Amino acid sequence: QKEVEQNSGPLSVPEGAIASLNCTYSDRGSQSFFWYRQYSGKSPELIMSIYSNGDKEDGRFTAQLNKASQYVSLLIRDSQPSDSATYLCAVNWDTGRRALTFGSGTRLQVQP
Amino acid sequence: GAVVSQHPSRVICKSGTSVKIECRSLDFQATTMFWYRQFPKQSLMLMATSNEGSKATYEQGVEKDKFLINHASLTLSTLTVTSAHPEDSSFYICSALTDTQYFGPGTRLTVL
């Protein structure tokens, strides 16, 4: 059983702080990693994808991947109340079919 | 770009009836679409992979005779929940694949 693990939270941070979200995955052969944001009652929206070890930055978001440790994280700088949502980590292990396996999500609360 | 629509957004039906959900890629063609299901406070679970012009690939534990998938064109996949029961009540989300997966807004199904 290939698994993606996330702490369910809630993770509470004050406005303007850095939020750090973590995800581990079980299959060492995984190639593609994604972070999605999901507001309550809505479908997920893609924040970032990352494919190689290291950091990838996009605006206030930085994704970090460490394949040796089977660990991927998302940092949100200058957190805003509008960032309050559930963040889903998703992993693709089948490069042919490109289906995603999602973690259970971490709920982030940014306190004004 | 990369907009995916779903119809209907919400449906309520009686137990034993069938419900069809449409997933359309509006501004791109998608050979592959995916169908997910999300129960309250749980993550997305992949149900099946829909391939244009061929049979869908179902995940383990998903009944193919209950969840009928038709991917008749490069912009449309449909999911039909046959003989729906209250336990089928869930949030059904499709995604269409280009460089990554783009999600539709979801369909909330309630079976009375």
PDB file of C-alpha atoms in Angstrom:
ATOM      1  CA  GLN A   1       0.000   0.000   0.000  1.00  0.00           C
ATOM      2  CA  LYS A   2       1.554   3.254  -1.146  1.00  0.00           C
ATOM      3  CA  GLU A   3       0.885   5.990   1.352  1.00  0.00           C
ATOM      4  CA  VAL A   4       1.154   9.719   1.717  1.00  0.00           C
ATOM      5  CA  GLU A   5       1.197  10.974   5.289  1.00  0.00           C
ATOM      6  CA  GLN A   6       0.361  14.424   6.581  1.00  0.00           C
ATOM      7  CA  ASN A   7      -0.341  15.803  10.013  1.00  0.00           C
ATOM      8  CA  SER A   8      -4.036  16.683  10.065  1.00  0.00           C
ATOM      9  CA  GLY A   9      -3.523  19.783  12.219  1.00  0.00           C
ATOM     10  CA  PRO A  10      -4.908  22.272  12.673  1.00  0.00           C
ATOM     11  CA  LEU A  11      -1.709  24.228  12.299  1.00  0.00           C
ATOM     12  CA  SER A  12      -2.297  27.682  13.695  1.00  0.00           C
ATOM     13  CA  VAL A  13       0.037  30.584  12.836  1.00  0.00           C
ATOM     14  CA  PRO A  14      -0.298  34.332  13.300  1.00  0.00           C
ATOM     15  CA  GLU A  15      -0.736  36.587  10.299  1.00  0.00           C
ATOM     16  CA  GLY A  16       2.596  37.427   8.719  1.00  0.00           C
ATOM     17  CA  ALA A  17       4.358  34.340  10.041  1.00  0.00           C
ATOM     18  CA  ILE A  18       5.799  31.428   8.088  1.00  0.00           C
ATOM     19  CA  ALA A  19       3.640  28.320   7.900  1.00  0.00           C
ATOM     20  CA  SER A  20       5.465  25.031   7.413  1.00  0.00           C
ATOM     21  CA  LEU A  21       3.552  22.029   6.097  1.00  0.00           C
ATOM     22  CA  ASN A  22       5.086  18.588   5.879  1.00  0.00           C
ATOM     23  CA  CYS A  23       4.437  15.389   3.981  1.00  0.00           C
ATOM     24  CA  THR A  24       6.104  11.999   3.816  1.00  0.00           C
ATOM     25  CA  TYR A  25       5.548   9.277   1.255  1.00  0.00           C
ATOM     26  CA  SER A  26       6.209   5.587   1.242  1.00  0.00           C
ATOM     27  CA  ASP A  27       7.353   4.791  -2.294  1.00  0.00           C
ATOM     28  CA  ARG A  28      10.978   5.627  -2.950  1.00  0.00           C
ATOM     29  CA  GLY A  29      10.415   5.518  -6.706  1.00  0.00           C
ATOM     30  CA  SER A  30       7.974   8.421  -6.716  1.00  0.00           C
ATOM     31  CA  GLN A  31       8.781  11.080  -9.263  1.00  0.00           C
ATOM     32  CA  SER A  32       6.274  13.908  -9.044  1.00  0.00           C
ATOM     33  CA  PHE A  33       5.008  15.821  -6.058  1.00  0.00           C
ATOM     34  CA  PHE A  34       2.261  18.384  -5.770  1.00  0.00           C
ATOM     35  CA  TRP A  35       0.748  20.715  -3.231  1.00  0.00           C
ATOM     36  CA  TYR A  36      -2.923  21.595  -3.528  1.00  0.00           C
ATOM     37  CA  ARG A  37      -5.015  23.984  -1.485  1.00  0.00           C
ATOM     38  CA  GLN A  38      -8.626  23.119  -0.752  1.00  0.00           C
ATOM     39  CA  TYR A  39     -11.141  25.470   0.781  1.00  0.00           C
ATOM     40  CA  SER A  40     -14.094  23.944   2.556  1.00  0.00           C
ATOM     41  CA  GLY A  41     -16.662  22.639   0.083  1.00  0.00           C
ATOM     42  CA  LYS A  42     -14.476  23.378  -2.914  1.00  0.00           C
ATOM     43  CA  SER A  43     -12.239  21.283  -5.127  1.00  0.00           C
ATOM     44  CA  PRO A  44      -8.438  21.385  -4.843  1.00  0.00           C
ATOM     45  CA  GLU A  45      -6.432  24.028  -6.625  1.00  0.00           C
ATOM     46  CA  LEU A  46      -2.818  23.483  -7.576  1.00  0.00           C
ATOM     47  CA  ILE A  47      -0.253  25.573  -5.710  1.00  0.00           C
ATOM     48  CA  MET A  48       3.016  24.015  -6.785  1.00  0.00           C
ATOM     49  CA  SER A  49       4.627  20.998  -8.319  1.00  0.00           C
ATOM     50  CA  ILE A  50       8.163  19.783  -7.670  1.00  0.00           C
ATOM     51  CA  TYR A  51      10.104  17.036  -9.351  1.00  0.00           C
ATOM     52  CA  SER A  52      13.742  17.275  -8.230  1.00  0.00           C
ATOM     53  CA  ASN A  53      15.525  17.566  -4.920  1.00  0.00           C
ATOM     54  CA  GLY A  54      15.896  21.010  -3.447  1.00  0.00           C
ATOM     55  CA  ASP A  55      13.743  24.083  -3.201  1.00  0.00           C
ATOM     56  CA  LYS A  56      11.317  25.610  -5.660  1.00  0.00           C
ATOM     57  CA  GLU A  57       9.945  29.055  -5.018  1.00  0.00           C
ATOM     58  CA  ASP A  58       6.837  30.710  -6.419  1.00  0.00           C
ATOM     59  CA  GLY A  59       5.865  33.980  -4.799  1.00  0.00           C
ATOM     60  CA  ARG A  60       5.163  33.407  -1.124  1.00  0.00           C
ATOM     61  CA  PHE A  61       5.322  29.636  -1.533  1.00  0.00           C
ATOM     62  CA  THR A  62       8.396  27.413  -1.402  1.00  0.00           C
ATOM     63  CA  ALA A  63       8.265  23.672  -1.947  1.00  0.00           C
ATOM     64  CA  GLN A  64      11.121  21.538  -0.667  1.00  0.00           C
ATOM     65  CA  LEU A  65      11.820  17.981  -1.751  1.00  0.00           C
ATOM     66  CA  ASN A  66      14.194  15.455  -0.227  1.00  0.00           C
ATOM     67  CA  LYS A  67      13.871  12.143  -2.031  1.00  0.00           C
ATOM     68  CA  ALA A  68      16.411  10.391   0.183  1.00  0.00           C
ATOM     69  CA  SER A  69      14.266  11.128   3.218  1.00  0.00           C
ATOM     70  CA  GLN A  70      11.021  10.717   1.230  1.00  0.00           C
ATOM     71  CA  TYR A  71       9.894  14.067   2.447  1.00  0.00           C
ATOM     72  CA  VAL A  72       8.283  17.062   0.801  1.00  0.00           C
ATOM     73  CA  SER A  73       7.299  20.305   2.479  1.00  0.00           C
ATOM     74  CA  LEU A  74       5.570  23.575   1.697  1.00  0.00           C
ATOM     75  CA  LEU A  75       6.506  26.880   3.274  1.00  0.00           C
ATOM     76  CA  ILE A  76       4.124  29.809   3.131  1.00  0.00           C
ATOM     77  CA  ARG A  77       5.759  33.129   3.918  1.00  0.00           C
ATOM     78  CA  ASP A  78       3.857  36.164   5.169  1.00  0.00           C
ATOM     79  CA  SER A  79       0.806  34.017   5.890  1.00  0.00           C
ATOM     80  CA  GLN A  80      -2.539  35.703   5.356  1.00  0.00           C
ATOM     81  CA  PRO A  81      -5.969  34.825   6.765  1.00  0.00           C
ATOM     82  CA  SER A  82      -6.984  33.975   3.196  1.00  0.00           C
ATOM     83  CA  ASP A  83      -4.400  31.180   3.294  1.00  0.00           C
ATOM     84  CA  SER A  84      -6.544  29.384   5.862  1.00  0.00           C
ATOM     85  CA  ALA A  85      -7.492  26.153   4.131  1.00  0.00           C
ATOM     86  CA  THR A  86      -6.603  22.476   3.966  1.00  0.00           C
ATOM     87  CA  TYR A  87      -3.354  21.760   2.157  1.00  0.00           C
ATOM     88  CA  LEU A  88      -3.124  18.455   0.346  1.00  0.00           C
ATOM     89  CA  CYS A  89       0.116  16.766  -0.592  1.00  0.00           C
ATOM     90  CA  ALA A  90      -0.159  14.538  -3.662  1.00  0.00           C
ATOM     91  CA  VAL A  91       2.311  12.088  -5.134  1.00  0.00           C
ATOM     92  CA  ASN A  92       2.477  10.415  -8.517  1.00  0.00           C
ATOM     93  CA  TRP A  93       4.131   6.994  -8.478  1.00  0.00           C
ATOM     94  CA  ASP A  94       2.994   5.851 -11.878  1.00  0.00           C
ATOM     95  CA  THR A  95       4.617   8.071 -14.466  1.00  0.00           C
ATOM     96  CA  GLY A  96       2.706   6.303 -17.199  1.00  0.00           C
ATOM     97  CA  ARG A  97      -0.783   6.766 -15.832  1.00  0.00           C
ATOM     98  CA  ARG A  98      -0.001   9.915 -13.831  1.00  0.00           C
ATOM     99  CA  ALA A  99      -2.691   9.295 -11.252  1.00  0.00           C
ATOM    100  CA  LEU A 100      -2.253  11.021  -7.899  1.00  0.00           C
ATOM    101  CA  THR A 101      -2.366   9.668  -4.385  1.00  0.00           C
ATOM    102  CA  PHE A 102      -3.345  12.304  -1.867  1.00  0.00           C
ATOM    103  CA  GLY A 103      -2.486  12.704   1.760  1.00  0.00           C
ATOM    104  CA  SER A 104      -5.261  13.403   4.207  1.00  0.00           C
ATOM    105  CA  GLY A 105      -4.400  17.085   4.298  1.00  0.00           C
ATOM    106  CA  THR A 106      -3.260  19.580   6.911  1.00  0.00           C
ATOM    107  CA  ARG A 107      -5.677  22.239   8.007  1.00  0.00           C
ATOM    108  CA  LEU A 108      -3.990  25.641   8.308  1.00  0.00           C
ATOM    109  CA  GLN A 109      -5.468  28.467  10.348  1.00  0.00           C
ATOM    110  CA  VAL A 110      -3.923  31.918  10.009  1.00  0.00           C
ATOM    111  CA  GLN A 111      -4.936  34.104  12.920  1.00  0.00           C
ATOM    112  CA  PRO A 112      -5.454  37.823  12.123  1.00  0.00           C
TER     113      PRO A 112
ATOM    114  CA  GLY B   1      -6.433  28.372 -19.415  1.00  0.00           C
ATOM    115  CA  ALA B   2      -6.891  24.764 -18.225  1.00  0.00           C
ATOM    116  CA  VAL B   3     -10.465  25.119 -17.027  1.00  0.00           C
ATOM    117  CA  VAL B   4     -12.477  22.050 -16.106  1.00  0.00           C
ATOM    118  CA  SER B   5     -16.208  22.160 -15.488  1.00  0.00           C
ATOM    119  CA  GLN B   6     -18.549  19.710 -13.850  1.00  0.00           C
ATOM    120  CA  HIS B   7     -22.286  19.417 -14.088  1.00  0.00           C
ATOM    121  CA  PRO B   8     -24.336  19.357 -11.987  1.00  0.00           C
ATOM    122  CA  SER B   9     -22.672  21.050  -9.048  1.00  0.00           C
ATOM    123  CA  ARG B  10     -25.163  19.551  -6.653  1.00  0.00           C
ATOM    124  CA  VAL B  11     -27.692  16.764  -6.973  1.00  0.00           C
ATOM    125  CA  ILE B  12     -30.151  15.157  -4.610  1.00  0.00           C
ATOM    126  CA  CYS B  13     -31.746  11.885  -5.628  1.00  0.00           C
ATOM    127  CA  LYS B  14     -33.767   9.050  -4.208  1.00  0.00           C
ATOM    128  CA  SER B  15     -32.212   5.731  -3.315  1.00  0.00           C
ATOM    129  CA  GLY B  16     -32.219   3.344  -6.252  1.00  0.00           C
ATOM    130  CA  THR B  17     -32.027   5.952  -8.979  1.00  0.00           C
ATOM    131  CA  SER B  18     -29.088   6.658 -11.276  1.00  0.00           C
ATOM    132  CA  VAL B  19     -27.196   9.920 -11.491  1.00  0.00           C
ATOM    133  CA  LYS B  20     -24.932  11.121 -14.295  1.00  0.00           C
ATOM    134  CA  ILE B  21     -22.129  13.604 -13.678  1.00  0.00           C
ATOM    135  CA  GLU B  22     -20.364  15.332 -16.556  1.00  0.00           C
ATOM    136  CA  CYS B  23     -16.759  16.507 -16.594  1.00  0.00           C
ATOM    137  CA  ARG B  24     -15.601  18.800 -19.388  1.00  0.00           C
ATOM    138  CA  SER B  25     -12.274  20.321 -20.258  1.00  0.00           C
ATOM    139  CA  LEU B  26     -13.242  23.715 -21.648  1.00  0.00           C
ATOM    140  CA  ASP B  27     -10.109  25.024 -23.308  1.00  0.00           C
ATOM    141  CA  PHE B  28      -7.973  21.975 -23.901  1.00  0.00           C
ATOM    142  CA  GLN B  29      -8.245  18.366 -24.923  1.00  0.00           C
ATOM    143  CA  ALA B  30      -7.682  15.620 -22.392  1.00  0.00           C
ATOM    144  CA  THR B  31      -7.009  12.045 -23.362  1.00  0.00           C
ATOM    145  CA  THR B  32      -7.054  11.152 -19.697  1.00  0.00           C
ATOM    146  CA  MET B  33      -9.397  12.260 -16.964  1.00  0.00           C
ATOM    147  CA  PHE B  34      -9.617  11.046 -13.398  1.00  0.00           C
ATOM    148  CA  TRP B  35     -12.556  10.611 -11.060  1.00  0.00           C
ATOM    149  CA  TYR B  36     -12.135  11.071  -7.311  1.00  0.00           C
ATOM    150  CA  ARG B  37     -14.462  10.810  -4.353  1.00  0.00           C
ATOM    151  CA  GLN B  38     -14.139  12.703  -1.111  1.00  0.00           C
ATOM    152  CA  PHE B  39     -16.093  11.923   2.031  1.00  0.00           C
ATOM    153  CA  PRO B  40     -16.411  14.589   4.757  1.00  0.00           C
ATOM    154  CA  LYS B  41     -13.149  15.378   6.508  1.00  0.00           C
ATOM    155  CA  GLN B  42     -11.293  12.838   4.370  1.00  0.00           C
ATOM    156  CA  SER B  43      -8.935  13.218   1.481  1.00  0.00           C
ATOM    157  CA  LEU B  44      -9.549  12.570  -2.183  1.00  0.00           C
ATOM    158  CA  MET B  45      -9.624   8.927  -3.152  1.00  0.00           C
ATOM    159  CA  LEU B  46      -9.019   7.983  -6.748  1.00  0.00           C
ATOM    160  CA  MET B  47     -11.906   5.962  -8.143  1.00  0.00           C
ATOM    161  CA  ALA B  48     -10.929   5.458 -11.741  1.00  0.00           C
ATOM    162  CA  THR B  49      -8.918   6.667 -14.690  1.00  0.00           C
ATOM    163  CA  SER B  50     -10.960   7.585 -17.728  1.00  0.00           C
ATOM    164  CA  ASN B  51      -9.295   7.169 -21.112  1.00  0.00           C
ATOM    165  CA  GLU B  52     -10.748   8.564 -24.303  1.00  0.00           C
ATOM    166  CA  GLY B  53     -11.831   5.794 -26.611  1.00  0.00           C
ATOM    167  CA  SER B  54     -11.120   2.934 -24.241  1.00  0.00           C
ATOM    168  CA  LYS B  55     -12.387   1.362 -21.056  1.00  0.00           C
ATOM    169  CA  ALA B  56     -11.800   3.065 -17.766  1.00  0.00           C
ATOM    170  CA  THR B  57      -9.332   1.691 -15.253  1.00  0.00           C
ATOM    171  CA  TYR B  58     -10.890   1.272 -11.825  1.00  0.00           C
ATOM    172  CA  GLU B  59      -9.082   1.327  -8.493  1.00  0.00           C
ATOM    173  CA  GLN B  60      -9.272  -1.653  -6.214  1.00  0.00           C
ATOM    174  CA  GLY B  61     -12.558  -1.789  -4.360  1.00  0.00           C
ATOM    175  CA  VAL B  62     -14.477   0.425  -6.797  1.00  0.00           C
ATOM    176  CA  GLU B  63     -17.327  -1.413  -8.498  1.00  0.00           C
ATOM    177  CA  LYS B  64     -17.143  -0.823 -12.217  1.00  0.00           C
ATOM    178  CA  ASP B  65     -20.761  -1.900 -12.735  1.00  0.00           C
ATOM    179  CA  LYS B  66     -21.944   0.635 -10.204  1.00  0.00           C
ATOM    180  CA  PHE B  67     -19.800   3.551 -11.317  1.00  0.00           C
ATOM    181  CA  LEU B  68     -20.028   3.661 -15.092  1.00  0.00           C
ATOM    182  CA  ILE B  69     -17.493   5.850 -16.835  1.00  0.00           C
ATOM    183  CA  ASN B  70     -17.674   6.952 -20.440  1.00  0.00           C
ATOM    184  CA  HIS B  71     -15.000   9.094 -22.069  1.00  0.00           C
ATOM    185  CA  ALA B  72     -16.574   9.606 -25.463  1.00  0.00           C
ATOM    186  CA  SER B  73     -14.569  12.623 -26.595  1.00  0.00           C
ATOM    187  CA  LEU B  74     -11.363  14.466 -25.806  1.00  0.00           C
ATOM    188  CA  THR B  75     -13.285  17.035 -23.768  1.00  0.00           C
ATOM    189  CA  LEU B  76     -15.965  15.015 -21.979  1.00  0.00           C
ATOM    190  CA  SER B  77     -16.030  12.217 -19.449  1.00  0.00           C
ATOM    191  CA  THR B  78     -19.151  11.112 -17.616  1.00  0.00           C
ATOM    192  CA  LEU B  79     -19.601   9.200 -14.378  1.00  0.00           C
ATOM    193  CA  THR B  80     -22.922   7.479 -13.803  1.00  0.00           C
ATOM    194  CA  VAL B  81     -23.708   6.280 -10.310  1.00  0.00           C
ATOM    195  CA  THR B  82     -26.185   3.469 -10.835  1.00  0.00           C
ATOM    196  CA  SER B  83     -28.738   2.405  -8.254  1.00  0.00           C
ATOM    197  CA  ALA B  84     -27.452   5.017  -5.849  1.00  0.00           C
ATOM    198  CA  HIS B  85     -27.679   4.414  -2.113  1.00  0.00           C
ATOM    199  CA  PRO B  86     -27.171   6.771   0.839  1.00  0.00           C
ATOM    200  CA  GLU B  87     -23.611   5.501   1.318  1.00  0.00           C
ATOM    201  CA  ASP B  88     -22.796   6.838  -2.160  1.00  0.00           C
ATOM    202  CA  SER B  89     -23.440  10.361  -0.903  1.00  0.00           C
ATOM    203  CA  SER B  90     -20.155  12.153  -1.361  1.00  0.00           C
ATOM    204  CA  PHE B  91     -18.268  14.903  -3.159  1.00  0.00           C
ATOM    205  CA  TYR B  92     -17.266  13.673  -6.607  1.00  0.00           C
ATOM    206  CA  ILE B  93     -14.421  15.519  -8.291  1.00  0.00           C
ATOM    207  CA  CYS B  94     -12.986  15.009 -11.738  1.00  0.00           C
ATOM    208  CA  SER B  95      -9.668  16.156 -13.111  1.00  0.00           C
ATOM    209  CA  ALA B  96      -8.313  16.446 -16.615  1.00  0.00           C
ATOM    210  CA  LEU B  97      -4.709  15.782 -17.444  1.00  0.00           C
ATOM    211  CA  THR B  98      -2.435  18.002 -19.492  1.00  0.00           C
ATOM    212  CA  ASP B  99       0.956  18.846 -18.039  1.00  0.00           C
ATOM    213  CA  THR B 100      -0.644  18.252 -14.676  1.00  0.00           C
ATOM    214  CA  GLN B 101      -4.090  17.543 -13.308  1.00  0.00           C
ATOM    215  CA  TYR B 102      -6.625  20.335 -13.300  1.00  0.00           C
ATOM    216  CA  PHE B 103      -9.640  19.750 -11.133  1.00  0.00           C
ATOM    217  CA  GLY B 104     -13.265  20.469 -11.775  1.00  0.00           C
ATOM    218  CA  PRO B 105     -15.318  22.261  -9.108  1.00  0.00           C
ATOM    219  CA  GLY B 106     -16.879  19.018  -7.878  1.00  0.00           C
ATOM    220  CA  THR B 107     -20.369  17.573  -7.643  1.00  0.00           C
ATOM    221  CA  ARG B 108     -22.012  17.048  -4.297  1.00  0.00           C
ATOM    222  CA  LEU B 109     -24.268  14.014  -4.426  1.00  0.00           C
ATOM    223  CA  THR B 110     -26.841  13.388  -1.726  1.00  0.00           C
ATOM    224  CA  VAL B 111     -28.831  10.163  -1.885  1.00  0.00           C
ATOM    225  CA  LEU B 112     -31.940  10.122   0.268  1.00  0.00           C
TER     226      LEU B 112
END
